[in-house]
Steps between C-alpha positions, in 0.01 A plus 500: 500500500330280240477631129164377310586468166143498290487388085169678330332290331303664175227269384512602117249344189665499165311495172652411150374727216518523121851430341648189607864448315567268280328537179266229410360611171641523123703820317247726370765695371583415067871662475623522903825440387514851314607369138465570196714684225803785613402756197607807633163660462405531844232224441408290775486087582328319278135427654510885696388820352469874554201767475721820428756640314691604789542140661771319297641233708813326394583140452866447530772240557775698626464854656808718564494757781781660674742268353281178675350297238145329611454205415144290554526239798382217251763661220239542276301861438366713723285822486523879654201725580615873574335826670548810367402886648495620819361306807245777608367486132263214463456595142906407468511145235520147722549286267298144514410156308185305468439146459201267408494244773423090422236513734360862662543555880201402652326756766565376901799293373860517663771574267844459502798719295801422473772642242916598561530869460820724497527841543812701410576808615712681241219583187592701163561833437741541834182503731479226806178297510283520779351175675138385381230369592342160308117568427260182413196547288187294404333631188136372312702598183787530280548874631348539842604533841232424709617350831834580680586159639811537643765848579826322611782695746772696316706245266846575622736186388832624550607474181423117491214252332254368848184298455206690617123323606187722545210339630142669397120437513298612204181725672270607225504312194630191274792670279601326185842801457754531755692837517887599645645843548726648694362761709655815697625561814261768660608447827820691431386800263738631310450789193883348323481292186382141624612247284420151677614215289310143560670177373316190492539118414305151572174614612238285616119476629363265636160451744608380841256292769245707688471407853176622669489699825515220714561532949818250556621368847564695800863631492668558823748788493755567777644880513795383783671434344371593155402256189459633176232362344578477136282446137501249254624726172172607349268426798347809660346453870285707704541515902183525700563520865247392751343716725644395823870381481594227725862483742 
């Protein structure tokens, strides 16, 4: 007996769109690096600012919890945004901070954001914090949230400082404020005390290169034996296959 051993062939067309990594454009951020002075009064960077009573983010230099002190990855400060409430209460306090960019997103632009974050598990008062979510605003002013640009995963860190980059495109306006909170996990209702603790140092935004839908070569995949087929980090492609597939 003779065994025919066939390789499919997939004819596939790959497009590039939007974000392309790296960043080509300047900071538009005035205080990324999260200074400013430690005074105890649960006042935030300089540069950033709040629109309620109930958001009181802290700028510290050292931050004890469960005997580990935190310390910022650049051994400078570093700042903490907190949820408080229950998670199937949207009227429970997330915390946030505002800032007045150096020049406003600009509408159909590609954005990139990129900050270290930390989130510790053991919060005050004996209760555990919960993971959270990292929410991205653009606002028209000083204390509006008008366009959710970004909702990351769950920040779960493992009790460690990692570097985090968000890519986003701004859809309905030019935004001169640029908002942060932490947001809940409503995947995973629960009516106990939340208490999600954000921690937050060396942020930065920055407009990246914009690459237009554009059809590239022919790829030729074979599935015997399989190829992965991987991206460039922050390239997105689209597979089209043809109507007929050839052997």
């Amino acid at each position: 007996q003779r065994h025919v051993h066939i390789n499919c062939i997939l004819f596939l067309i790959v497009f590039a769109t939007f974000c392309r990594h790296p960043a080509v454009y300047a900071q538009y951020l005035l205080n990324g690096a999260m200074e400013g002075p430690v005074t105890g009064n649960n006042t935030p960077p300089d540069n950033w600012g709040v629109c309620d009573v109930f958001s009181t983010p802290e700028l510290r230099d050292t931050f004890l919890r469960n005997e580990v002190t935190i310390i910022s990855p650049d051994l400078s400060k570093f700042t903490m945004l907190r949820l408080r409430g229950e998670n199937n209460d949207p009227a429970g306090t997330s915390e946030h901070m505002f800032t007045r960019l150096i020049t406003p997103l600009e509408k159909g632009y590609c954005y990139q954001f990129s900050a270290w974050l930390y989130h510790t598990y053991h919060a005050s008062n004996g209760y555990t914090t919960e993971p959270v979510k990292m929410q991205l605003w653009g606002g028209l002013d000083s204390c509006s949230m008008d366009e959710l640009l970004f909702e990351s995963e769950l920040i779960t860190t493992n009790e460690s400082w990692r570097n985090y980059e968000f890519f986003f495109t701004v859809e309905n306006n030019d935004y001169p404020y640029f908002y942060i909170r932490p947001y809940w996990d409503f995947e995973n209702v629960s009516e106990n005390y939340y208490d999600g603790v954000l921690i937050m140092d060396n942020l930065a935004l920055e407009q990246v290169k914009i690459i237009d839908p554009i059809p590239d070569d022919t790829v030729y995949f074979s599935v015997d034996p399989p190829k992965q087929l991987l991206a460039d980090e922050g390239i997105s492609y689209k597979w089209e296959q043809p109507e007929f597939i050839s052997d």
